[in-house]
Backbone as CSV, one residue per row, in Angstrom:
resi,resn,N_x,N_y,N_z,CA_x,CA_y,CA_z,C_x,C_y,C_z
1,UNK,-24.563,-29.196,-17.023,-23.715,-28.597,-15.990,-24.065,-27.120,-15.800
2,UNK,-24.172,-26.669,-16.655,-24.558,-24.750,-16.791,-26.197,-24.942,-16.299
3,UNK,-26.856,-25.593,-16.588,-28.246,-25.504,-15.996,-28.637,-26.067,-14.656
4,UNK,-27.497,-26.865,-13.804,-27.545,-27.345,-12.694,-26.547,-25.541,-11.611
5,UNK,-25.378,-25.302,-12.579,-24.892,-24.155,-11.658,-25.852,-23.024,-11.863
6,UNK,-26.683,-22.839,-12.903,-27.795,-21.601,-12.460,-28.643,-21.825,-11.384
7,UNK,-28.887,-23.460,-11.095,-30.050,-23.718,-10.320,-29.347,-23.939,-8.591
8,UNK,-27.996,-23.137,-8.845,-27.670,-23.408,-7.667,-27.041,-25.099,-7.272
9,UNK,-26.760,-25.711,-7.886,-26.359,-26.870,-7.517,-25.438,-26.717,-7.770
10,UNK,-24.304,-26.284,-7.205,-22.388,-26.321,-7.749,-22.178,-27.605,-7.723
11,UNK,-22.474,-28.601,-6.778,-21.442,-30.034,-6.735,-21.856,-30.800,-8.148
12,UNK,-22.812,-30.962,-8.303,-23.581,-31.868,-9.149,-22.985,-30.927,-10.548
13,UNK,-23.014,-29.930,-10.794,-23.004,-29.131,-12.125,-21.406,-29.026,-12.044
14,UNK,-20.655,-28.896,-11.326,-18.913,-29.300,-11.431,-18.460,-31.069,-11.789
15,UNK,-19.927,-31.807,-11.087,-19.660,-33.428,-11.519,-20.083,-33.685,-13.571
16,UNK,-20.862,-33.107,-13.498,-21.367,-33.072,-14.874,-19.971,-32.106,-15.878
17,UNK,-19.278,-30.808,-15.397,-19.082,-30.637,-15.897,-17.197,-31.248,-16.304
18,UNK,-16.966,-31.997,-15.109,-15.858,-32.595,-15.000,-16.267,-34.207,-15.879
19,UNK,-17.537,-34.427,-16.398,-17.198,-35.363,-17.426,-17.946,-35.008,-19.092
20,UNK,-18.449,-33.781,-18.706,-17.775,-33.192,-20.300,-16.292,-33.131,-20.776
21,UNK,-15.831,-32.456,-19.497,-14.122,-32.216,-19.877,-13.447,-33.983,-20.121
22,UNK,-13.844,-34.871,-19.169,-13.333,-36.163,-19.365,-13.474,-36.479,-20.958
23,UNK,-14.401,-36.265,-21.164,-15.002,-36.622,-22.741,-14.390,-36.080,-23.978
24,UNK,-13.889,-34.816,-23.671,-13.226,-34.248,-24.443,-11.875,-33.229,-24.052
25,UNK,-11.307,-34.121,-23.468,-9.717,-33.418,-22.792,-9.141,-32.079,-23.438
26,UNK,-9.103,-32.059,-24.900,-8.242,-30.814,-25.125,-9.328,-29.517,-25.988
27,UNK,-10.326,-29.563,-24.982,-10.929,-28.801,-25.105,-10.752,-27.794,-23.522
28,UNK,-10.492,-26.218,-24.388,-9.751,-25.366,-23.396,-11.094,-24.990,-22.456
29,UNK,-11.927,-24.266,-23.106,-13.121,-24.221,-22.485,-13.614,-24.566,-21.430
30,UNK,-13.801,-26.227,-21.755,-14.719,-27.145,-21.370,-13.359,-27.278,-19.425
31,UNK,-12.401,-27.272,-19.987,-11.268,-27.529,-18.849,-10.946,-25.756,-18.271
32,UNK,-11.280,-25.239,-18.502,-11.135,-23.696,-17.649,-12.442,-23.629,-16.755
33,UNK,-13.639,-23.858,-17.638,-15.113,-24.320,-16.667,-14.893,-24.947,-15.881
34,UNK,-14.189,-25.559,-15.439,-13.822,-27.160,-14.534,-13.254,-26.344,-13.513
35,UNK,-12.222,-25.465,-13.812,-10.987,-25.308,-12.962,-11.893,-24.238,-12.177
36,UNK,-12.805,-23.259,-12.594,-13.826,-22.226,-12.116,-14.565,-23.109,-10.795
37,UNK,-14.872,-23.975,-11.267,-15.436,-24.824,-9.966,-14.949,-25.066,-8.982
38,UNK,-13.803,-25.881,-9.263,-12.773,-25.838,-8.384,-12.414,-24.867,-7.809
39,UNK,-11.748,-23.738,-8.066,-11.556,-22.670,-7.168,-12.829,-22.163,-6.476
40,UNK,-13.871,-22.249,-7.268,-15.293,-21.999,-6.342,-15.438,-22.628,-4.899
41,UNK,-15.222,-23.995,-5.123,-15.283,-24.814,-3.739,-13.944,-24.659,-2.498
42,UNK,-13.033,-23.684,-3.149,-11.353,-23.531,-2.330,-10.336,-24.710,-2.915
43,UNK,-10.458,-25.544,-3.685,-9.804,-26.372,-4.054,-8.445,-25.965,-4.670
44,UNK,-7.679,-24.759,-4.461,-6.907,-24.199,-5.152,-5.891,-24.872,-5.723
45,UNK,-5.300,-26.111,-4.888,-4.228,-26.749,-5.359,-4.627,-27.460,-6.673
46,UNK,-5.851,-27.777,-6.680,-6.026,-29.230,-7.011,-6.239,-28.576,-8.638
47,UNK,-6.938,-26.970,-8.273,-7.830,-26.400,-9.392,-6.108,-25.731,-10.214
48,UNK,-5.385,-25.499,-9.557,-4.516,-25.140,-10.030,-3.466,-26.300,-11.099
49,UNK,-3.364,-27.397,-10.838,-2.972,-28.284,-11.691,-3.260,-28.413,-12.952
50,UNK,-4.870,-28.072,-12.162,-5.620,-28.625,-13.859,-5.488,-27.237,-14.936
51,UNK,-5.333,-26.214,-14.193,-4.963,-25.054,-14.630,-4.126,-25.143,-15.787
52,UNK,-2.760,-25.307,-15.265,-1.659,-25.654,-15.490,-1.834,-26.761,-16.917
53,UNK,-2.568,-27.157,-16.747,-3.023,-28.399,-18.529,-4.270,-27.023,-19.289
54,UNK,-4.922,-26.948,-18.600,-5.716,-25.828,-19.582,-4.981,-24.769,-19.868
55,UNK,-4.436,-24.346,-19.768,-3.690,-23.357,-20.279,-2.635,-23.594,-21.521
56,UNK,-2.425,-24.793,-21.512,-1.594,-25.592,-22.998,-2.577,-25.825,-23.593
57,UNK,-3.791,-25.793,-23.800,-4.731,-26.260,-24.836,-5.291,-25.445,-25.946
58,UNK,-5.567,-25.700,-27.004,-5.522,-25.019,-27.484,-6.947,-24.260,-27.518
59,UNK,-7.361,-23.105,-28.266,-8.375,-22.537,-28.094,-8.171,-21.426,-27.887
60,UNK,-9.624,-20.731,-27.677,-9.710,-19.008,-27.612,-8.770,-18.324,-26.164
61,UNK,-7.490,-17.911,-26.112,-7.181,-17.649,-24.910,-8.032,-15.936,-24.109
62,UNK,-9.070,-15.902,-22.775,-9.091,-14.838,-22.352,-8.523,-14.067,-21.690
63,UNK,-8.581,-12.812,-21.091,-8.715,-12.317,-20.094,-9.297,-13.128,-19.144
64,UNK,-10.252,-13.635,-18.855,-10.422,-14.325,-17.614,-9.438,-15.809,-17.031
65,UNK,-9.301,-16.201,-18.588,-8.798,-17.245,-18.025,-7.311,-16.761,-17.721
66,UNK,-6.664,-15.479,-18.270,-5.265,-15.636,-17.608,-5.700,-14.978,-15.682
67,UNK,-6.885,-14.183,-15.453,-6.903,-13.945,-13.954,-7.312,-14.871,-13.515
68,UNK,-7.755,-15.866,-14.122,-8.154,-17.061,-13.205,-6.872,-17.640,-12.789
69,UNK,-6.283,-17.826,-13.667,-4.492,-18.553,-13.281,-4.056,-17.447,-12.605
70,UNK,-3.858,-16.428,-12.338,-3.141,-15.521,-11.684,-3.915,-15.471,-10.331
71,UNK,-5.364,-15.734,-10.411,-5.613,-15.762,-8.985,-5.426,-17.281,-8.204
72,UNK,-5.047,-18.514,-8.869,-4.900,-19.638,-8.595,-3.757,-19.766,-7.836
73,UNK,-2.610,-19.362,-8.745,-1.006,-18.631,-8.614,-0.499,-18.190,-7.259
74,UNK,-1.184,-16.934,-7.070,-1.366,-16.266,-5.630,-1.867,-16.730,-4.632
75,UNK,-2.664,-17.758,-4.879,-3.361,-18.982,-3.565,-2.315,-19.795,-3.207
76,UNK,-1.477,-19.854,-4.428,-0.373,-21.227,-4.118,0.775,-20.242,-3.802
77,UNK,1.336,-19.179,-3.726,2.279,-18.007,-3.075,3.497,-18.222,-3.976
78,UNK,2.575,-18.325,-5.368,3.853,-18.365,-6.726,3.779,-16.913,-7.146
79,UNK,3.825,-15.601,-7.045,3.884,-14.200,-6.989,4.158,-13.757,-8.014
80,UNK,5.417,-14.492,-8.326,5.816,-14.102,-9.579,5.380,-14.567,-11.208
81,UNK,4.588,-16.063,-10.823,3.561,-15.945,-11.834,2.255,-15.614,-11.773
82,UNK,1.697,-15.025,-10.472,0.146,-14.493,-10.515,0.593,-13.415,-11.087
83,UNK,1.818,-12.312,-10.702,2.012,-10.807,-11.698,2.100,-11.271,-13.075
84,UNK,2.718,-12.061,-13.400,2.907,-12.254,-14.849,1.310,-12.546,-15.652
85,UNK,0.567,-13.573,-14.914,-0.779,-13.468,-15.642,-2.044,-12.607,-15.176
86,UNK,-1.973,-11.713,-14.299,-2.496,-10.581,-13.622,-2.161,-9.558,-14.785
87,UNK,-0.731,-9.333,-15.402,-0.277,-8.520,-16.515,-1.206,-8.772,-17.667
88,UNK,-0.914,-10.071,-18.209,-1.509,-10.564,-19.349,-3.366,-10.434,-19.389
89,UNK,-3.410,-10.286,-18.337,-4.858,-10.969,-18.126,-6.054,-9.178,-18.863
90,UNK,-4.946,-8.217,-17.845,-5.208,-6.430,-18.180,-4.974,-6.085,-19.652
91,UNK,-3.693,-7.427,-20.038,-3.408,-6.504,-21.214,-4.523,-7.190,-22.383
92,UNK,-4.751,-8.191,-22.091,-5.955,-8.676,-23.016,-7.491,-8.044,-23.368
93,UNK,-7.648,-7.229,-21.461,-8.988,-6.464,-22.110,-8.825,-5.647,-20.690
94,UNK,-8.632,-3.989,-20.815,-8.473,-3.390,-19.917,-9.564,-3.000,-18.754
95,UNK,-10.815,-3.818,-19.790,-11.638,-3.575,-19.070,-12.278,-4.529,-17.764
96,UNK,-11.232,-5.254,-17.674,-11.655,-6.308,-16.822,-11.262,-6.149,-15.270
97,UNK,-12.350,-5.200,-14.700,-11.666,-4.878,-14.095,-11.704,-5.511,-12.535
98,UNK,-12.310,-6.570,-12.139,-11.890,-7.477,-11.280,-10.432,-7.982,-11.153
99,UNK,-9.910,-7.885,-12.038,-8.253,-8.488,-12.448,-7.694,-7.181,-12.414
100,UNK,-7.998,-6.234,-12.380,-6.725,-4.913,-12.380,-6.750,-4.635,-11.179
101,UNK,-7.783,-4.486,-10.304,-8.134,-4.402,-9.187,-7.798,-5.726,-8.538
102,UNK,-7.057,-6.932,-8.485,-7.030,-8.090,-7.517,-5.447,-7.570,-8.439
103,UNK,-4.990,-7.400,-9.665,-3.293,-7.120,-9.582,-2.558,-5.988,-9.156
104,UNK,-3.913,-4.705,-8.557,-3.259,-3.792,-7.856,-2.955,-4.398,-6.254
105,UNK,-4.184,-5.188,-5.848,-3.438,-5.559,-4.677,-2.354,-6.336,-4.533
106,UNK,-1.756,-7.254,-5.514,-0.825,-7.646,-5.572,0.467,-6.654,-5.482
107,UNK,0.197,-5.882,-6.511,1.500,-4.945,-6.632,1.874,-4.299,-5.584
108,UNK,0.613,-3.758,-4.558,0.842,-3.712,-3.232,1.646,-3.858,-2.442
109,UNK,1.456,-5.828,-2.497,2.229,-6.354,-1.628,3.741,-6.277,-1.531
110,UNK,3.796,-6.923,-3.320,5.228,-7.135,-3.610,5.958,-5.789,-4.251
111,UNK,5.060,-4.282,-3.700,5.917,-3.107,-4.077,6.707,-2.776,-5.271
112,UNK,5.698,-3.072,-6.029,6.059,-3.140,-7.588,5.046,-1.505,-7.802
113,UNK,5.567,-0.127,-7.601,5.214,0.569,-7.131,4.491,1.354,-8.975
114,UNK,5.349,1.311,-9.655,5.494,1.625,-11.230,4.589,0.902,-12.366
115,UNK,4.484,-0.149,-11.652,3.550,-1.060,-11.926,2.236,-0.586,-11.837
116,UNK,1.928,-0.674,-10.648,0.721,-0.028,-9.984,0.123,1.426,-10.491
117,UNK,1.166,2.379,-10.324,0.698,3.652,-11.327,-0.023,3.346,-12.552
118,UNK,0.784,2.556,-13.339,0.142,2.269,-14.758,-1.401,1.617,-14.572
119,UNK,-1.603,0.858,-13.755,-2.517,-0.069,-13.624,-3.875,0.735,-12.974
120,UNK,-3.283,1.708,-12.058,-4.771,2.836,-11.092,-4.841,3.695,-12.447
121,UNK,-4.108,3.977,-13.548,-4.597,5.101,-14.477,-5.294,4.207,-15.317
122,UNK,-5.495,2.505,-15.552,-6.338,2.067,-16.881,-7.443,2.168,-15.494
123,UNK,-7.516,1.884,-13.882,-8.823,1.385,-13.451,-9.728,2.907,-13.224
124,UNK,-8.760,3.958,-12.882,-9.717,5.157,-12.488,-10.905,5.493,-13.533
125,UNK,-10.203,6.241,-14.312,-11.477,6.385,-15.783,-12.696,6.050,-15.340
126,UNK,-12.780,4.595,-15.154,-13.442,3.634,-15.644,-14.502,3.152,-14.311
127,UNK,-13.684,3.568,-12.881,-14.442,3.497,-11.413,-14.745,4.766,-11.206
128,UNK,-14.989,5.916,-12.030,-15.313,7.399,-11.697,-14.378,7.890,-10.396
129,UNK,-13.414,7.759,-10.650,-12.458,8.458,-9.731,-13.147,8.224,-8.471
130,UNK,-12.890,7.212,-7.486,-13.281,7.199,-6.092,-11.849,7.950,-5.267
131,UNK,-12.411,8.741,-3.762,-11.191,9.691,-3.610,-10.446,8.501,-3.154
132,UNK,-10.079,7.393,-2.264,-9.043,7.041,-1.583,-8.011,6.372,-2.948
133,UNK,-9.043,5.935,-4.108,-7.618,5.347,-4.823,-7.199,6.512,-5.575
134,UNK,-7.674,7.780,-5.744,-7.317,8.941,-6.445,-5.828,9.093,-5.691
135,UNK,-5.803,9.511,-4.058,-5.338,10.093,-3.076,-4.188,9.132,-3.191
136,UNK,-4.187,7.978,-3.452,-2.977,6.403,-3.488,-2.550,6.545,-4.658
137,UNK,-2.850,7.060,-5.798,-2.084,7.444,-6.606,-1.388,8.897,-7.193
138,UNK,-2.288,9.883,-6.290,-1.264,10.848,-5.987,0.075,10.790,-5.268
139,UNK,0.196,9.998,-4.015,0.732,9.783,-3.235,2.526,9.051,-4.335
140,UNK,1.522,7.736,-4.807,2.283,7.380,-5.263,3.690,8.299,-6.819
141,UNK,2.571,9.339,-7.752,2.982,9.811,-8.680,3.905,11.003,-7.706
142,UNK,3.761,11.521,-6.460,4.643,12.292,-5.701,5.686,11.684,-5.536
143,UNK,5.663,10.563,-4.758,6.767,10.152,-4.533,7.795,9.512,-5.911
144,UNK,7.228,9.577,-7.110,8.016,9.475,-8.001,8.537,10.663,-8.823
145,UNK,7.968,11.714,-8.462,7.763,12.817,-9.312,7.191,13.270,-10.349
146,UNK,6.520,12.965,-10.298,5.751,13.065,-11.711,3.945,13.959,-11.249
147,UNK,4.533,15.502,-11.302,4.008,16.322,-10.680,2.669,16.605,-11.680
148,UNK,3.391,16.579,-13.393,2.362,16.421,-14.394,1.370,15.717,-14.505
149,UNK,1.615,14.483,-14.372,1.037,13.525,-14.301,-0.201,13.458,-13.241
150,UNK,0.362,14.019,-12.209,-0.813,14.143,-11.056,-1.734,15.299,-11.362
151,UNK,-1.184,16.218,-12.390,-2.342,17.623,-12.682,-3.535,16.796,-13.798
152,UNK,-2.866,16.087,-14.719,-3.805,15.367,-15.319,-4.588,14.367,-14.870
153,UNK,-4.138,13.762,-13.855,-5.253,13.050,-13.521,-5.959,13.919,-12.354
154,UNK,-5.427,15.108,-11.831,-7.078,15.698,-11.200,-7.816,16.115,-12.037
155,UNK,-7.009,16.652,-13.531,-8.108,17.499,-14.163,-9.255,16.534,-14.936
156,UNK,-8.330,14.846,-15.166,-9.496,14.029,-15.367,-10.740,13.568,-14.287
157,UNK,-10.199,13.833,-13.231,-11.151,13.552,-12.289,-12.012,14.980,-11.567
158,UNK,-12.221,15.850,-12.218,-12.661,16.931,-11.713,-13.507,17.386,-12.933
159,UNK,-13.238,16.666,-14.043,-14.387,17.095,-15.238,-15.171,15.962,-15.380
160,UNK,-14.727,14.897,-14.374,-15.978,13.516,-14.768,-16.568,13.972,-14.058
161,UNK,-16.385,14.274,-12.601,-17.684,14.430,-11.240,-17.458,15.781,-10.550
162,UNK,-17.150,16.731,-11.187,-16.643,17.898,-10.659,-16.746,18.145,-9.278
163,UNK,-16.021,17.310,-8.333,-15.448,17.043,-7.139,-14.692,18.536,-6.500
164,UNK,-15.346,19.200,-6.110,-14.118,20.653,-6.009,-12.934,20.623,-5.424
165,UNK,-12.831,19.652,-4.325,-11.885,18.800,-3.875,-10.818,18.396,-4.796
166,UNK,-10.881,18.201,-5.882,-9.990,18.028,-7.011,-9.478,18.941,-7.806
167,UNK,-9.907,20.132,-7.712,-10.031,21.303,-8.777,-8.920,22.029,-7.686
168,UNK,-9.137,22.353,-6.292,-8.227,22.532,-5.258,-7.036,22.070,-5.393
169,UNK,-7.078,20.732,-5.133,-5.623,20.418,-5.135,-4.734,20.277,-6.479
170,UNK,-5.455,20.304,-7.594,-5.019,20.672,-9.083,-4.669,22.340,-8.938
171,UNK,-5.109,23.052,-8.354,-4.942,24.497,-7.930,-4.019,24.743,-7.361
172,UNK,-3.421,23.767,-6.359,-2.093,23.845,-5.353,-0.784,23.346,-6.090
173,UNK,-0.933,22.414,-7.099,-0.327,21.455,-7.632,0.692,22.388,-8.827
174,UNK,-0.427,22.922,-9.295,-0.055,24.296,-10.520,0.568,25.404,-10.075
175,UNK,0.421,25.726,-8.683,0.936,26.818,-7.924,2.556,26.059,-7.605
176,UNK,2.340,24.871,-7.013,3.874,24.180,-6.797,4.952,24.600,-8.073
177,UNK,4.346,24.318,-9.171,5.017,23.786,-10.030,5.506,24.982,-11.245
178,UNK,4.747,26.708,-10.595,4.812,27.149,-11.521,4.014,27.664,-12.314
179,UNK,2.901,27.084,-12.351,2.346,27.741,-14.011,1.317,28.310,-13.394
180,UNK,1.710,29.563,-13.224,0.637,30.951,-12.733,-0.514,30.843,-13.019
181,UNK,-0.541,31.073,-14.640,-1.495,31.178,-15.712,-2.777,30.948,-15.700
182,UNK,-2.264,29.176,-15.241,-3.192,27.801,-14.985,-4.097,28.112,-14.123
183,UNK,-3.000,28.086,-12.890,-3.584,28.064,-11.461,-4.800,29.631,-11.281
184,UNK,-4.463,30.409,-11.909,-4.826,31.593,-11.955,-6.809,31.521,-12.572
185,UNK,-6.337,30.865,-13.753,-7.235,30.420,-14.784,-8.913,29.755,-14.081
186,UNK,-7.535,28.775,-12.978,-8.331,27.785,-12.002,-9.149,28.622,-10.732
187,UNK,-8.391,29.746,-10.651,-9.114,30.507,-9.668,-10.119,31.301,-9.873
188,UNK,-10.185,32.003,-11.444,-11.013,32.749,-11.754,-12.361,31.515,-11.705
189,UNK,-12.383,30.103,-12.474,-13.444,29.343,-12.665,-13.944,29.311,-10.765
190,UNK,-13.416,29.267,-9.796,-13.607,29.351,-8.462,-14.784,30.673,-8.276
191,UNK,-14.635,31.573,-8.657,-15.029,32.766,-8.089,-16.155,33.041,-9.158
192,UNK,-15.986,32.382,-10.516,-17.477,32.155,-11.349,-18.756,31.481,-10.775
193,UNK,-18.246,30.566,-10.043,-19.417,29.665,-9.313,-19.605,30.265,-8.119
194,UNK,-18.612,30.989,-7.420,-18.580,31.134,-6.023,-17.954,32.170,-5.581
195,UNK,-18.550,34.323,-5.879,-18.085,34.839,-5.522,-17.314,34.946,-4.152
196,UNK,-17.694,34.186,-2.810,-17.404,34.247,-1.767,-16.493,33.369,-1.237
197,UNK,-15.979,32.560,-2.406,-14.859,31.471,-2.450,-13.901,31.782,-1.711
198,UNK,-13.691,31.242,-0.597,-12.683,31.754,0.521,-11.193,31.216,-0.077
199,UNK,-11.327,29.838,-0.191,-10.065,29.246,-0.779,-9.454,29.829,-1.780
200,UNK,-10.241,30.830,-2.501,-10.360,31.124,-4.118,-9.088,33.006,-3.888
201,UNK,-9.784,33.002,-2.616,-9.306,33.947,-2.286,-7.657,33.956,-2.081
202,UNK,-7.630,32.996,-1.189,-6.027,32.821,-0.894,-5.569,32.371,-1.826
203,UNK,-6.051,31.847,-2.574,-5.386,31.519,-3.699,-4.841,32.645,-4.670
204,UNK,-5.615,33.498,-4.810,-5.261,34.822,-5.655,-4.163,35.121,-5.076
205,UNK,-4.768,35.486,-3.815,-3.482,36.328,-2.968,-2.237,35.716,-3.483
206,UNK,-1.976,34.444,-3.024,-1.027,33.428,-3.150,-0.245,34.011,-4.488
């Protein structure tokens, strides 16, 4: 079955591998491989049943296999168990990040807003701070308040790819909030690289 799906044959290598699993039913493995096929071809309902038995079996439980059920879940518009194994699936290996990224869009939907914070701080790190999900979780840590929280994650994202764009609005952020010192600190590093730093300027002033 694995040497027919490298060679490109899905039907034939899902037939082969649907009578390994026949052969040996409570093998978790052999029945999560199965259900992969299935959702490969759109079969969601059908792949989802069998889901639903692999997941009682016993064996090594992954990360993939709980986003595989969580993305099965969400095909069938059960929400509240694709979040639940979308959760499980992150908390098993944070690095998986096809599944943090398919349970942020979830959280999206169903405005599970707190959720989502937690979930853009395990994926950023790890996607080198791209700006629009930086900017979606500023947005979001504003509207909760959590003004700190947003200085640390520019200052994490401004020492991975030193983005000046980030160092700025970590500059405005520190000025909001108070801490002279900082912001001050932040301006002198401005005018080290860039005597003619216009921004750097108003900023002093400021």
């Amino acid at each position: 079955a694995l040497q027919l799906e490298a060679q490109g044959e899905s039907s034939l290598a899902e037939l082969f591998m649907r009578h390994a699993w026949e052969a040996d039913r409570n093998n978790r493995f052999l029945a999560f491989s199965l259900v992969e096929f299935m959702e490969a071809r759109g079969a969601s309902t059908e792949a989802l049943k069998l889901a639903d038995t692999a997941k009682t079996l016993p064996g090594k439980q992954t990360s993939s296999q709980y986003a595989l059920l969580a993305r099965l879940y969400s095909q069938n518009v059960n929400l509240d168990s694709s979040k639940f194994y979308y959760k499980k699936s992150v908390e098993a290996s944070d690095q998986n990040l096809r599944a943090a990224y398919e349970y942020a869009l979830l959280l999206e939907v169903i405005r599970d807003y707190d959720e989502l914070m937690r979930i853009y701080g395990i994926m950023l790190p790890q996607i080198n701070f791209p700006r629009s999900m930086v900017d979606r979780q500023l947005l979001l840590l504003e509207k909760a308040g959590k003004d700190s929280m947003a200085i640390d994650l520019l200052t994490s994202a401004y020492d991975a790819i030193q983005d000046p764009e980030y160092r700025v609005s970590r500059t405005k952020l520190l000025m909001k909030q108070g801490r002279y010192e900082e912001s001050l600190s932040s301006v002198h590093e401005m005018f080290a690289e860039n005597p003619n730093d216009s921004m750097a300027l108003k900023f002093q002033t400021a």
